[in-house]
Amino acid sequence: MLRRLGLWLVLAGVLGGCAARPPAGDDWHAVIVGAASAVVTLTGAAGTLGSGFFVDGSGLVVTNAHLAAVPELRVLDRAGVQHRPELVFSDPDLDLAVLRIAATAPAVLTLREAPARIGEPVLALGNPLGLGLAASRGIVSAEPAATGYLQRLQTDAAINAGNSGGPLLDAEGRVIGVVNARTAVGQGVGFAVPADALRRVLAGLTR
Protein backbone atom coordinates (compact mmCIF):
# COMPACT_ATOMS: atom_id res chain seq x y z
CA MET A 1 0.00 0.00 0.00
CA LEU A 2 2.83 2.39 0.92
CA ARG A 3 4.69 1.48 -2.25
CA ARG A 4 1.58 2.19 -4.36
CA LEU A 5 1.09 5.53 -2.59
CA GLY A 6 4.72 6.38 -3.28
CA LEU A 7 4.26 5.65 -6.98
CA TRP A 8 1.20 7.93 -7.11
CA LEU A 9 3.14 10.72 -5.42
CA VAL A 10 5.98 10.35 -7.91
CA LEU A 11 3.50 10.39 -10.80
CA ALA A 12 1.75 13.45 -9.39
CA GLY A 13 5.11 15.19 -9.11
CA VAL A 14 5.95 14.43 -12.73
CA LEU A 15 2.58 15.66 -13.96
CA GLY A 16 2.84 18.76 -11.83
CA GLY A 17 6.29 19.43 -13.23
CA CYS A 18 4.95 19.11 -16.76
CA ALA A 19 2.17 21.58 -16.03
CA ALA A 20 4.64 24.08 -14.59
CA ARG A 21 7.01 24.04 -17.55
CA PRO A 22 7.38 27.35 -19.39
CA PRO A 23 6.08 27.53 -22.95
CA ALA A 24 8.25 26.32 -25.79
CA GLY A 25 9.73 28.86 -28.19
CA ASP A 26 6.84 28.59 -30.64
CA ASP A 27 4.35 29.23 -27.83
CA TRP A 28 6.19 32.37 -26.75
CA HIS A 29 6.19 33.45 -30.39
CA ALA A 30 2.40 33.16 -30.43
CA VAL A 31 2.12 35.22 -27.22
CA ILE A 32 4.30 38.00 -28.66
CA VAL A 33 2.50 38.09 -32.01
CA GLY A 34 -0.90 38.02 -30.31
CA ALA A 35 -0.07 40.92 -28.00
CA ALA A 36 2.06 43.09 -30.30
CA SER A 37 -0.79 45.03 -31.91
CA ALA A 38 -2.10 46.06 -28.49
CA VAL A 39 1.21 47.63 -27.40
CA VAL A 40 1.89 51.31 -28.14
CA THR A 41 4.84 53.67 -27.82
CA LEU A 42 4.63 56.95 -25.91
CA THR A 43 6.65 59.92 -27.14
CA GLY A 44 7.21 63.48 -25.99
CA ALA A 45 9.17 66.53 -27.03
CA ALA A 46 12.43 64.75 -26.17
CA GLY A 47 11.59 61.59 -28.12
CA THR A 48 10.55 58.11 -26.98
CA LEU A 49 9.38 57.96 -23.38
CA GLY A 50 8.00 54.49 -22.80
CA SER A 51 5.17 52.13 -23.59
CA GLY A 52 1.51 51.44 -23.01
CA PHE A 53 -1.19 49.03 -24.12
CA PHE A 54 -4.84 48.96 -25.13
CA VAL A 55 -7.34 47.50 -22.66
CA ASP A 56 -10.52 48.57 -24.43
CA GLY A 57 -11.65 48.63 -28.04
CA SER A 58 -12.70 52.27 -27.79
CA GLY A 59 -9.10 53.40 -27.45
CA LEU A 60 -8.26 53.23 -23.73
CA VAL A 61 -4.50 53.00 -23.18
CA VAL A 62 -2.86 52.04 -19.89
CA THR A 63 0.59 53.36 -19.01
CA ASN A 64 2.54 54.86 -16.09
CA ALA A 65 1.53 58.14 -14.47
CA HIS A 66 5.11 59.42 -14.66
CA LEU A 67 4.92 59.09 -18.46
CA ALA A 68 1.45 60.60 -18.85
CA ALA A 69 2.58 63.82 -17.16
CA VAL A 70 5.12 64.65 -19.89
CA PRO A 71 4.36 67.69 -22.13
CA GLU A 72 3.51 67.10 -25.80
CA LEU A 73 2.58 63.51 -25.11
CA ARG A 74 1.74 61.39 -28.12
CA VAL A 75 0.69 57.75 -28.58
CA LEU A 76 2.24 55.91 -31.51
CA ASP A 77 0.37 52.75 -32.47
CA ARG A 78 1.85 49.71 -34.19
CA ALA A 79 0.77 51.00 -37.59
CA GLY A 80 2.93 54.08 -37.06
CA VAL A 81 -0.01 56.45 -36.62
CA GLN A 82 0.49 59.18 -34.02
CA HIS A 83 -2.38 60.18 -31.73
CA ARG A 84 -2.83 63.05 -29.28
CA PRO A 85 -4.30 61.38 -26.17
CA GLU A 86 -6.80 62.60 -23.61
CA LEU A 87 -5.82 61.97 -19.99
CA VAL A 88 -8.65 60.01 -18.36
CA PHE A 89 -7.01 59.00 -15.07
CA SER A 90 -3.69 59.44 -13.31
CA ASP A 91 -2.43 58.38 -9.89
CA PRO A 92 1.24 59.35 -9.36
CA ASP A 93 1.49 57.31 -6.15
CA LEU A 94 0.20 54.18 -7.81
CA ASP A 95 2.09 55.15 -11.00
CA LEU A 96 -0.84 54.24 -13.22
CA ALA A 97 -2.51 56.36 -15.88
CA VAL A 98 -5.27 55.79 -18.42
CA LEU A 99 -5.32 57.65 -21.73
CA ARG A 100 -7.88 57.70 -24.51
CA ILE A 101 -7.19 58.17 -28.20
CA ALA A 102 -9.78 58.99 -30.86
CA ALA A 103 -9.38 55.69 -32.69
CA THR A 104 -10.48 52.08 -32.40
CA ALA A 105 -7.89 49.81 -30.82
CA PRO A 106 -6.56 47.19 -33.25
CA ALA A 107 -6.26 44.70 -30.38
CA VAL A 108 -6.67 44.67 -26.60
CA LEU A 109 -5.02 42.84 -23.75
CA THR A 110 -6.98 41.18 -20.96
CA LEU A 111 -6.13 41.27 -17.26
CA ARG A 112 -5.61 37.99 -15.44
CA GLU A 113 -7.75 37.54 -12.37
CA ALA A 114 -5.51 35.06 -10.54
CA PRO A 115 -2.55 36.63 -8.70
CA ALA A 116 0.96 36.13 -10.01
CA ARG A 117 2.84 33.14 -8.63
CA ILE A 118 6.50 33.19 -7.69
CA GLY A 119 8.55 31.32 -10.28
CA GLU A 120 6.01 31.47 -13.10
CA PRO A 121 7.35 32.54 -16.52
CA VAL A 122 6.56 36.05 -17.72
CA LEU A 123 7.19 38.25 -20.73
CA ALA A 124 7.80 42.01 -20.68
CA LEU A 125 6.77 43.82 -23.86
CA GLY A 126 7.66 47.41 -24.67
CA ASN A 127 9.96 49.76 -26.52
CA PRO A 128 13.28 49.56 -24.65
CA LEU A 129 15.76 52.33 -25.46
CA GLY A 130 13.51 53.51 -28.29
CA LEU A 131 14.58 50.61 -30.51
CA GLY A 132 11.06 49.39 -31.27
CA LEU A 133 8.87 46.61 -29.91
CA ALA A 134 10.91 44.02 -28.05
CA ALA A 135 10.22 41.20 -25.63
CA SER A 136 12.23 39.97 -22.67
CA ARG A 137 11.52 36.76 -20.81
CA GLY A 138 11.91 35.97 -17.14
CA ILE A 139 10.02 34.81 -14.09
CA VAL A 140 8.14 36.34 -11.18
CA SER A 141 11.14 36.57 -8.89
CA ALA A 142 9.50 37.13 -5.52
CA GLU A 143 6.21 37.47 -3.74
CA PRO A 144 4.68 40.95 -4.21
CA ALA A 145 6.81 43.26 -2.09
CA ALA A 146 6.40 46.78 -0.85
CA THR A 147 8.48 49.45 -2.59
CA GLY A 148 7.71 52.37 -0.36
CA TYR A 149 4.18 51.63 0.84
CA LEU A 150 2.81 50.10 -2.38
CA GLN A 151 2.88 46.49 -3.48
CA ARG A 152 4.91 45.65 -6.57
CA LEU A 153 5.63 42.47 -8.50
CA GLN A 154 9.30 41.70 -8.90
CA THR A 155 10.70 40.10 -12.07
CA ASP A 156 14.09 39.26 -13.53
CA ALA A 157 12.88 39.92 -17.10
CA ALA A 158 15.14 42.56 -18.64
CA ILE A 159 13.68 46.03 -17.96
CA ASN A 160 15.25 49.05 -19.65
CA ALA A 161 14.33 52.68 -20.25
CA GLY A 162 11.34 52.58 -22.57
CA ASN A 163 9.81 49.44 -21.05
CA SER A 164 7.93 51.54 -18.50
CA GLY A 165 4.17 51.38 -19.02
CA GLY A 166 4.33 48.17 -21.01
CA PRO A 167 2.58 44.94 -20.04
CA LEU A 168 4.03 42.07 -18.05
CA LEU A 169 2.34 39.00 -19.55
CA ASP A 170 1.83 35.43 -18.43
CA ALA A 171 2.29 32.38 -20.66
CA GLU A 172 -1.21 32.83 -22.10
CA GLY A 173 -0.73 36.49 -23.01
CA ARG A 174 -2.74 37.89 -20.11
CA VAL A 175 -1.59 40.98 -18.21
CA ILE A 176 -0.35 40.29 -14.70
CA GLY A 177 1.33 43.66 -14.23
CA VAL A 178 2.28 47.05 -15.67
CA VAL A 179 6.05 47.54 -15.83
CA ASN A 180 7.05 50.68 -13.97
CA ALA A 181 10.59 50.54 -12.60
CA ARG A 182 13.96 48.86 -12.37
CA THR A 183 16.75 49.19 -9.86
CA ALA A 184 19.44 51.76 -10.63
CA VAL A 185 22.13 49.33 -9.47
CA GLY A 186 22.47 45.61 -10.01
CA GLN A 187 20.74 43.50 -12.65
CA GLY A 188 17.61 41.40 -12.94
CA VAL A 189 15.48 43.37 -10.49
CA GLY A 190 12.50 45.00 -12.16
CA PHE A 191 9.07 45.93 -10.84
CA ALA A 192 5.50 46.06 -12.11
CA VAL A 193 2.19 47.33 -10.73
CA PRO A 194 0.00 44.22 -10.12
CA ALA A 195 -2.93 43.72 -12.49
CA ASP A 196 -5.36 43.78 -9.58
CA ALA A 197 -4.54 47.44 -8.91
CA LEU A 198 -5.18 48.25 -12.57
CA ARG A 199 -8.46 46.30 -12.49
CA ARG A 200 -9.70 48.48 -9.63
CA VAL A 201 -8.77 51.63 -11.55
CA LEU A 202 -10.60 50.51 -14.68
CA ALA A 203 -13.66 49.47 -12.66
CA GLY A 204 -13.81 52.95 -11.14
CA LEU A 205 -13.84 54.53 -14.60
CA THR A 206 -16.99 52.63 -15.61
CA ARG A 207 -19.06 53.71 -12.60
XYZ file of N, CA and C in Angstrom:
621
model
N 0.832 -1.207 0.000
C 0.000 0.000 0.000
C 0.867 1.259 0.000
N 1.935 1.256 0.860
C 2.827 2.387 0.921
C 3.586 2.560 -0.381
N 3.971 1.399 -0.976
C 4.687 1.477 -2.249
C 3.801 2.075 -3.336
N 2.511 1.663 -3.358
C 1.577 2.194 -4.358
C 1.373 3.700 -4.163
N 1.257 4.112 -2.886
C 1.094 5.526 -2.594
C 2.305 6.316 -3.059
N 3.496 5.714 -2.848
C 4.719 6.381 -3.282
C 4.747 6.569 -4.779
N 4.288 5.547 -5.523
C 4.259 5.653 -6.978
C 3.310 6.761 -7.426
N 2.155 6.870 -6.759
C 1.199 7.927 -7.108
C 1.789 9.309 -6.829
N 2.524 9.433 -5.738
C 3.135 10.716 -5.416
C 4.189 11.096 -6.445
N 4.973 10.100 -6.880
C 5.978 10.354 -7.912
C 5.300 10.794 -9.201
N 4.223 10.055 -9.580
C 3.497 10.393 -10.800
C 2.906 11.785 -10.716
N 2.334 12.122 -9.565
C 1.753 13.449 -9.386
C 2.819 14.526 -9.522
N 4.023 14.237 -8.998
C 5.109 15.194 -9.113
C 5.535 15.393 -10.547
N 5.571 14.325 -11.322
C 5.946 14.428 -12.727
C 4.930 15.237 -13.497
N 3.637 14.928 -13.261
C 2.583 15.657 -13.959
C 2.588 17.124 -13.566
N 2.790 17.381 -12.284
C 2.842 18.763 -11.826
C 3.992 19.506 -12.453
N 5.145 18.810 -12.593
C 6.291 19.426 -13.231
C 6.010 19.760 -14.675
N 5.286 18.850 -15.356
C 4.948 19.114 -16.760
C 4.055 20.346 -16.880
N 3.104 20.468 -15.966
C 2.171 21.583 -16.030
C 2.860 22.911 -15.762
N 3.972 22.850 -14.977
C 4.642 24.078 -14.588
C 5.719 24.507 -15.579
N 5.973 23.689 -16.604
C 7.013 24.044 -17.553
C 6.662 25.311 -18.318
N 7.661 26.159 -18.591
C 7.383 27.353 -19.392
C 7.072 26.976 -20.824
N 6.413 27.846 -21.566
C 6.077 27.534 -22.947
C 7.312 27.310 -23.793
N 7.173 26.498 -24.833
C 8.252 26.324 -25.789
C 8.395 27.594 -26.613
N 9.471 27.658 -27.409
C 9.734 28.858 -28.194
C 8.578 29.250 -29.087
N 7.950 28.270 -29.751
C 6.839 28.590 -30.643
C 5.665 29.177 -29.873
N 5.454 28.705 -28.636
C 4.348 29.229 -27.834
C 4.608 30.676 -27.428
N 5.855 30.989 -27.083
C 6.188 32.368 -26.752
C 6.030 33.255 -27.980
N 6.377 32.704 -29.148
C 6.191 33.449 -30.392
C 4.722 33.834 -30.560
N 3.837 32.900 -30.288
C 2.402 33.162 -30.427
C 1.945 34.232 -29.439
N 2.480 34.210 -28.220
C 2.122 35.220 -27.220
C 2.553 36.610 -27.693
N 3.772 36.704 -28.209
C 4.295 37.999 -28.662
C 3.484 38.526 -29.839
N 3.255 37.669 -30.827
C 2.503 38.090 -32.009
C 1.080 38.492 -31.629
N 0.463 37.729 -30.717
C -0.904 38.023 -30.314
C -1.045 39.330 -29.559
N 0.000 39.720 -28.829
C -0.075 40.922 -27.998
C 0.487 42.163 -28.684
N 1.296 41.980 -29.720
C 2.057 43.087 -30.302
C 1.183 44.254 -30.742
N 0.051 43.967 -31.376
C -0.792 45.034 -31.913
C -1.450 45.866 -30.823
N -1.480 45.334 -29.598
C -2.103 46.062 -28.495
C -1.113 46.962 -27.761
N 0.172 46.860 -28.088
C 1.209 47.632 -27.403
C 1.514 48.895 -28.197
N 1.619 50.022 -27.504
C 1.892 51.306 -28.144
C 3.160 51.919 -27.563
N 3.676 52.914 -28.278
C 4.840 53.672 -27.824
C 4.399 55.075 -27.442
N 4.912 55.586 -26.341
C 4.629 56.947 -25.911
C 5.836 57.826 -26.218
N 5.576 58.979 -26.818
C 6.648 59.916 -27.137
C 6.323 61.294 -26.568
N 7.355 62.098 -26.440
C 7.205 63.478 -25.987
C 8.134 64.366 -26.778
N 8.320 65.586 -26.313
C 9.167 66.530 -27.026
C 10.601 66.032 -27.147
N 11.044 65.234 -26.169
C 12.429 64.749 -26.170
C 12.587 63.407 -26.873
N 11.498 62.874 -27.432
C 11.589 61.586 -28.124
C 10.812 60.507 -27.402
N 11.251 59.250 -27.580
C 10.554 58.108 -26.985
C 10.627 58.148 -25.473
N 9.470 57.942 -24.840
C 9.384 57.956 -23.382
C 9.223 56.565 -22.803
N 8.318 55.792 -23.375
C 8.003 54.493 -22.803
C 6.938 53.796 -23.608
N 6.133 53.000 -22.922
C 5.175 52.135 -23.592
C 3.808 52.225 -22.932
N 2.859 51.549 -23.535
C 1.506 51.440 -23.013
C 0.804 50.328 -23.759
N -0.458 50.079 -23.418
C -1.191 49.028 -24.119
C -2.687 49.281 -24.029
N -3.390 48.811 -25.064
C -4.837 48.959 -25.133
C -5.528 47.931 -24.233
N -6.546 48.404 -23.498
C -7.338 47.504 -22.661
C -8.812 47.571 -23.028
N -9.125 48.374 -24.049
C -10.518 48.574 -24.429
C -10.563 48.931 -25.906
N -11.559 48.394 -26.606
C -11.652 48.627 -28.038
C -11.893 50.062 -28.426
N -12.397 50.871 -27.479
C -12.702 52.271 -27.789
C -11.475 53.168 -27.744
N -10.315 52.609 -27.433
C -9.096 53.403 -27.451
C -8.501 53.734 -26.107
N -8.855 53.014 -25.043
C -8.255 53.232 -23.729
C -6.853 52.622 -23.687
N -5.899 53.424 -23.266
C -4.501 52.997 -23.184
C -4.038 53.103 -21.740
N -3.429 52.046 -21.244
C -2.861 52.038 -19.894
C -1.362 52.296 -19.985
N -0.841 53.109 -19.077
C 0.590 53.364 -19.009
C 0.933 53.797 -17.582
N 2.125 54.354 -17.396
C 2.537 54.857 -16.088
C 2.174 56.328 -15.939
N 1.861 56.741 -14.726
C 1.534 58.143 -14.467
C 2.732 59.043 -14.735
N 3.946 58.558 -14.460
C 5.114 59.418 -14.664
C 5.375 59.674 -16.150
N 4.815 58.855 -17.022
C 4.924 59.092 -18.458
C 3.805 60.023 -18.950
N 2.614 59.826 -18.405
C 1.448 60.595 -18.846
C 1.563 62.073 -18.508
N 2.445 62.427 -17.583
C 2.584 63.822 -17.161
C 3.517 64.626 -18.059
N 4.130 63.981 -19.037
C 5.122 64.653 -19.887
C 4.441 65.561 -20.912
N 4.942 66.785 -21.127
C 4.358 67.689 -22.129
C 4.464 67.111 -23.546
N 3.544 67.517 -24.399
C 3.513 67.103 -25.803
C 3.454 65.584 -25.961
N 2.705 64.969 -25.077
C 2.581 63.513 -25.106
C 1.847 63.051 -26.357
N 2.360 61.994 -26.965
C 1.735 61.389 -28.124
C 1.758 59.866 -27.968
N 0.765 59.223 -28.566
C 0.691 57.755 -28.583
C 0.924 57.300 -30.013
N 1.908 56.450 -30.194
C 2.241 55.914 -31.508
C 1.813 54.453 -31.552
N 0.835 54.133 -32.416
C 0.367 52.749 -32.473
C 1.274 51.921 -33.369
N 0.985 50.620 -33.453
C 1.854 49.705 -34.186
C 1.848 49.971 -35.689
N 0.832 50.653 -36.173
C 0.773 50.997 -37.593
C 1.574 52.257 -37.897
N 2.143 52.880 -36.872
C 2.933 54.077 -37.060
C 2.136 55.360 -37.033
N 0.858 55.266 -36.679
C -0.005 56.452 -36.618
C 0.141 57.116 -35.252
N 0.317 58.425 -35.259
C 0.495 59.182 -34.018
C -0.837 59.790 -33.582
N -1.123 59.679 -32.282
C -2.376 60.184 -31.730
C -2.082 61.136 -30.573
N -2.907 62.173 -30.440
C -2.834 63.051 -29.276
C -3.834 62.532 -28.247
N -3.378 62.024 -27.113
C -4.298 61.383 -26.169
C -4.967 62.356 -25.210
N -6.103 61.913 -24.708
C -6.801 62.604 -23.611
C -6.461 61.864 -22.325
N -6.108 62.592 -21.279
C -5.819 61.972 -19.991
C -7.128 61.696 -19.263
N -7.405 60.426 -19.009
C -8.648 60.011 -18.357
C -8.444 59.814 -16.861
N -7.276 59.301 -16.488
C -7.008 58.998 -15.073
C -5.509 59.019 -14.855
N -5.100 59.495 -13.677
C -3.690 59.440 -13.307
C -3.554 59.397 -11.794
N -2.727 58.489 -11.311
C -2.429 58.378 -9.888
C -0.906 58.262 -9.753
N -0.225 59.373 -9.451
C 1.241 59.345 -9.359
C 1.769 58.388 -8.295
N 1.029 58.235 -7.191
C 1.486 57.311 -6.146
C 1.434 55.871 -6.637
N 0.343 55.524 -7.269
C 0.200 54.179 -7.814
C 1.047 54.002 -9.072
N 1.359 55.110 -9.733
C 2.087 55.154 -11.005
C 1.313 54.462 -12.121
N 0.003 54.729 -12.141
C -0.840 54.241 -13.225
C -1.575 55.415 -13.851
N -1.740 55.347 -15.168
C -2.513 56.359 -15.881
C -3.305 55.679 -16.981
N -4.436 56.274 -17.315
C -5.267 55.787 -18.416
C -5.467 56.932 -19.397
N -5.168 56.672 -20.655
C -5.324 57.648 -21.725
C -6.408 57.164 -22.674
N -6.938 58.084 -23.463
C -7.876 57.698 -24.515
C -7.463 58.366 -25.816
N -7.456 57.589 -26.889
C -7.195 58.165 -28.196
C -8.471 58.071 -29.033
N -8.575 58.943 -30.013
C -9.777 58.985 -30.862
C -9.634 58.003 -32.016
N -9.512 56.735 -31.676
C -9.381 55.688 -32.688
C -9.763 54.358 -32.052
N -10.151 53.417 -32.884
C -10.475 52.079 -32.403
C -9.191 51.284 -32.203
N -9.088 50.617 -31.084
C -7.893 49.813 -30.818
C -7.837 48.614 -31.762
N -6.678 48.345 -32.368
C -6.559 47.189 -33.254
C -6.604 45.864 -32.505
N -6.243 45.889 -31.230
C -6.259 44.699 -30.378
C -6.218 45.163 -28.931
N -6.691 44.330 -28.022
C -6.669 44.673 -26.601
C -6.083 43.522 -25.810
N -5.533 43.853 -24.657
C -5.018 42.838 -23.748
C -5.988 42.676 -22.585
N -6.106 41.467 -22.090
C -6.982 41.180 -20.959
C -6.169 41.040 -19.676
N -6.788 41.376 -18.558
C -6.130 41.269 -17.262
C -6.422 39.902 -16.645
N -5.400 39.275 -16.109
C -5.606 37.991 -15.441
C -6.167 38.209 -14.048
N -7.132 37.399 -13.689
C -7.748 37.541 -12.367
C -6.916 36.895 -11.273
N -6.309 35.758 -11.554
C -5.510 35.062 -10.542
C -4.220 35.828 -10.266
N -3.795 35.903 -9.020
C -2.554 36.627 -8.705
C -1.334 35.928 -9.290
N -0.292 36.697 -9.500
C 0.956 36.133 -10.015
C 1.555 35.178 -8.993
N 2.221 34.130 -9.496
C 2.843 33.135 -8.630
C 4.361 33.217 -8.771
N 5.060 33.146 -7.661
C 6.503 33.186 -7.686
C 7.036 32.021 -8.533
N 7.945 32.327 -9.424
C 8.546 31.316 -10.276
C 7.874 31.126 -11.619
N 6.682 31.676 -11.823
C 6.010 31.468 -13.103
C 6.671 32.308 -14.195
N 6.703 31.805 -15.435
C 7.348 32.538 -16.521
C 6.530 33.743 -16.947
N 7.220 34.822 -17.287
C 6.555 36.052 -17.722
C 7.306 36.657 -18.895
N 6.620 37.571 -19.571
C 7.188 38.255 -20.725
C 6.912 39.743 -20.578
N 7.960 40.552 -20.693
C 7.796 42.014 -20.676
C 7.848 42.518 -22.111
N 6.821 43.252 -22.513
C 6.766 43.825 -23.857
C 6.830 45.341 -23.764
N 7.577 45.958 -24.673
C 7.663 47.409 -24.669
C 8.621 47.893 -25.732
N 9.072 49.126 -25.559
C 9.965 49.759 -26.520
C 11.246 50.175 -25.809
N 12.083 49.219 -25.420
C 13.283 49.557 -24.653
C 14.273 50.379 -25.469
N 14.747 51.466 -24.864
C 15.762 52.334 -25.460
C 15.323 52.936 -26.793
N 14.008 52.934 -27.062
C 13.507 53.509 -28.293
C 13.844 52.718 -29.539
N 14.158 51.442 -29.386
C 14.583 50.613 -30.514
C 13.430 49.899 -31.205
N 12.211 50.078 -30.705
C 11.064 49.389 -31.274
C 10.584 48.265 -30.374
N 9.470 47.650 -30.756
C 8.872 46.612 -29.911
C 9.852 45.468 -29.677
N 10.021 45.117 -28.422
C 10.913 44.023 -28.053
C 10.336 43.296 -26.849
N 10.690 42.031 -26.735
C 10.220 41.200 -25.630
C 11.409 40.705 -24.825
N 11.228 40.586 -23.521
C 12.235 39.968 -22.665
C 11.532 38.991 -21.739
N 12.147 37.834 -21.563
C 11.517 36.757 -20.815
C 12.181 36.592 -19.456
N 11.370 36.215 -18.464
C 11.911 35.970 -17.138
C 10.888 35.232 -16.300
N 10.965 35.416 -15.011
C 10.015 34.812 -14.086
C 9.558 35.864 -13.078
N 8.499 35.542 -12.359
C 8.143 36.339 -11.185
C 9.152 35.951 -10.116
N 9.975 36.896 -9.719
C 11.138 36.574 -8.886
C 10.841 36.458 -7.401
N 9.787 37.113 -6.956
C 9.500 37.130 -5.525
C 8.026 37.399 -5.309
N 7.568 37.105 -4.115
C 6.210 37.473 -3.741
C 6.075 38.992 -3.830
N 4.855 39.496 -4.138
C 4.681 40.949 -4.207
C 5.251 41.627 -2.964
N 6.125 42.600 -3.198
C 6.809 43.255 -2.094
C 6.529 44.742 -2.108
N 6.647 45.352 -0.958
C 6.400 46.779 -0.850
C 7.625 47.564 -1.295
N 7.446 48.475 -2.241
C 8.476 49.450 -2.592
C 7.902 50.790 -2.142
N 8.403 51.281 -1.033
C 7.712 52.368 -0.358
C 6.555 51.741 0.403
N 5.334 52.209 0.145
C 4.184 51.631 0.838
C 3.244 50.906 -0.119
N 3.659 50.743 -1.384
C 2.815 50.096 -2.379
C 3.374 48.728 -2.752
N 2.475 47.827 -3.092
C 2.881 46.487 -3.483
C 3.315 46.481 -4.948
N 4.399 45.794 -5.227
C 4.911 45.649 -6.574
C 5.294 44.192 -6.832
N 5.097 43.749 -8.080
C 5.629 42.467 -8.497
C 7.102 42.652 -8.839
N 7.895 41.647 -8.545
C 9.304 41.700 -8.903
C 9.584 40.653 -9.975
N 10.369 41.025 -10.988
C 10.696 40.103 -12.068
C 12.156 40.260 -12.474
N 12.724 39.172 -13.017
C 14.089 39.259 -13.534
C 14.101 39.423 -15.051
N 12.919 39.596 -15.674
C 12.879 39.919 -17.100
C 13.608 41.250 -17.302
N 14.360 41.349 -18.390
C 15.136 42.562 -18.637
C 14.226 43.777 -18.778
N 14.448 44.785 -17.936
C 13.681 46.029 -17.963
C 14.657 47.168 -18.238
N 14.395 47.920 -19.293
C 15.251 49.047 -19.646
C 14.391 50.291 -19.845
N 15.051 51.444 -19.962
C 14.333 52.677 -20.245
C 13.514 52.492 -21.518
N 12.238 52.809 -21.446
C 11.337 52.584 -22.574
C 10.376 51.440 -22.334
N 10.734 50.526 -21.416
C 9.812 49.442 -21.046
C 8.691 49.929 -20.131
N 8.922 51.024 -19.438
C 7.925 51.536 -18.495
C 6.572 51.713 -19.171
N 5.521 51.278 -18.491
C 4.167 51.385 -19.021
C 3.728 50.207 -19.855
N 4.666 49.341 -20.216
C 4.332 48.170 -21.013
C 3.774 47.044 -20.159
N 3.184 46.032 -20.798
C 2.584 44.938 -20.037
C 3.590 43.868 -19.627
N 3.341 43.278 -18.479
C 4.029 42.066 -18.046
C 3.017 40.939 -18.224
N 3.302 40.005 -19.129
C 2.337 39.000 -19.547
C 2.665 37.624 -18.997
N 1.617 36.829 -18.801
C 1.828 35.430 -18.430
C 1.958 34.591 -19.695
N 2.046 33.279 -19.529
C 2.286 32.381 -20.660
C 1.112 32.295 -21.618
N -0.039 32.827 -21.225
C -1.207 32.835 -22.103
C -1.493 34.225 -22.674
N -0.570 35.157 -22.463
C -0.729 36.493 -23.012
C -1.621 37.404 -22.211
N -1.917 37.042 -20.969
C -2.744 37.890 -20.115
C -1.859 38.800 -19.260
N -2.360 39.992 -18.981
C -1.591 40.976 -18.210
C -1.615 40.609 -16.728
N -0.422 40.486 -16.150
C -0.346 40.290 -14.699
C 0.271 41.504 -14.014
N 0.756 42.463 -14.818
C 1.330 43.662 -14.229
C 1.637 44.716 -15.279
N 1.879 45.937 -14.809
C 2.281 47.054 -15.667
C 3.692 47.449 -15.249
N 4.651 47.247 -16.146
C 6.050 47.538 -15.835
C 6.194 49.008 -15.448
N 6.930 49.268 -14.353
C 7.054 50.683 -13.972
C 8.416 51.078 -13.431
N 9.311 50.126 -13.173
C 10.592 50.540 -12.603
C 11.614 49.420 -12.679
N 12.867 49.809 -12.529
C 13.960 48.863 -12.368
C 14.941 49.476 -11.383
N 15.773 48.658 -10.799
C 16.751 49.187 -9.859
C 17.857 49.918 -10.607
N 18.374 50.979 -10.000
C 19.445 51.756 -10.625
C 20.776 51.026 -10.547
N 20.908 50.118 -9.606
C 22.134 49.326 -9.470
C 21.767 47.854 -9.552
N 22.734 47.037 -9.911
C 22.471 45.606 -10.008
C 21.742 45.269 -11.297
N 21.405 43.988 -11.452
C 20.736 43.504 -12.651
C 19.638 42.527 -12.265
N 18.647 42.408 -13.144
C 17.612 41.402 -12.944
C 16.614 41.714 -11.856
N 16.469 42.989 -11.505
C 15.483 43.373 -10.493
C 14.605 44.473 -11.079
N 13.453 44.065 -11.610
C 12.495 45.004 -12.158
C 11.183 44.896 -11.421
N 10.327 45.903 -11.583
C 9.073 45.934 -10.844
C 7.895 46.260 -11.756
N 6.721 45.808 -11.356
C 5.496 46.060 -12.107
C 4.343 46.253 -11.137
N 3.420 47.121 -11.514
C 2.193 47.329 -10.726
C 1.299 46.118 -10.967
N 0.838 45.415 -9.925
C 0.000 44.223 -10.119
C -1.287 44.526 -10.883
N -1.732 43.549 -11.670
C -2.934 43.718 -12.491
C -4.166 44.021 -11.647
N -4.194 43.541 -10.417
C -5.364 43.779 -9.577
C -5.550 45.266 -9.295
N -4.446 45.992 -9.122
C -4.542 47.445 -8.905
C -5.102 48.127 -10.145
N -4.666 47.687 -11.324
C -5.177 48.246 -12.567
C -6.652 47.907 -12.746
N -7.052 46.708 -12.373
C -8.456 46.302 -12.492
C -9.350 47.228 -11.668
N -8.914 47.584 -10.481
C -9.704 48.480 -9.633
C -9.813 49.867 -10.261
N -8.737 50.330 -10.872
C -8.771 51.635 -11.548
C -9.778 51.621 -12.698
N -9.715 50.591 -13.533
C -10.604 50.512 -14.683
C -12.069 50.361 -14.246
N -12.302 49.620 -13.172
C -13.663 49.468 -12.665
C -14.208 50.809 -12.203
N -13.372 51.637 -11.600
C -13.806 52.946 -11.140
C -14.178 53.878 -12.290
N -13.556 53.680 -13.454
C -13.845 54.531 -14.599
C -15.204 54.232 -15.211
N -15.715 53.042 -14.986
C -16.987 52.631 -15.606
C -18.183 52.939 -14.713
N -17.944 53.425 -13.508
C -19.057 53.713 -12.595
C -19.760 54.994 -12.964
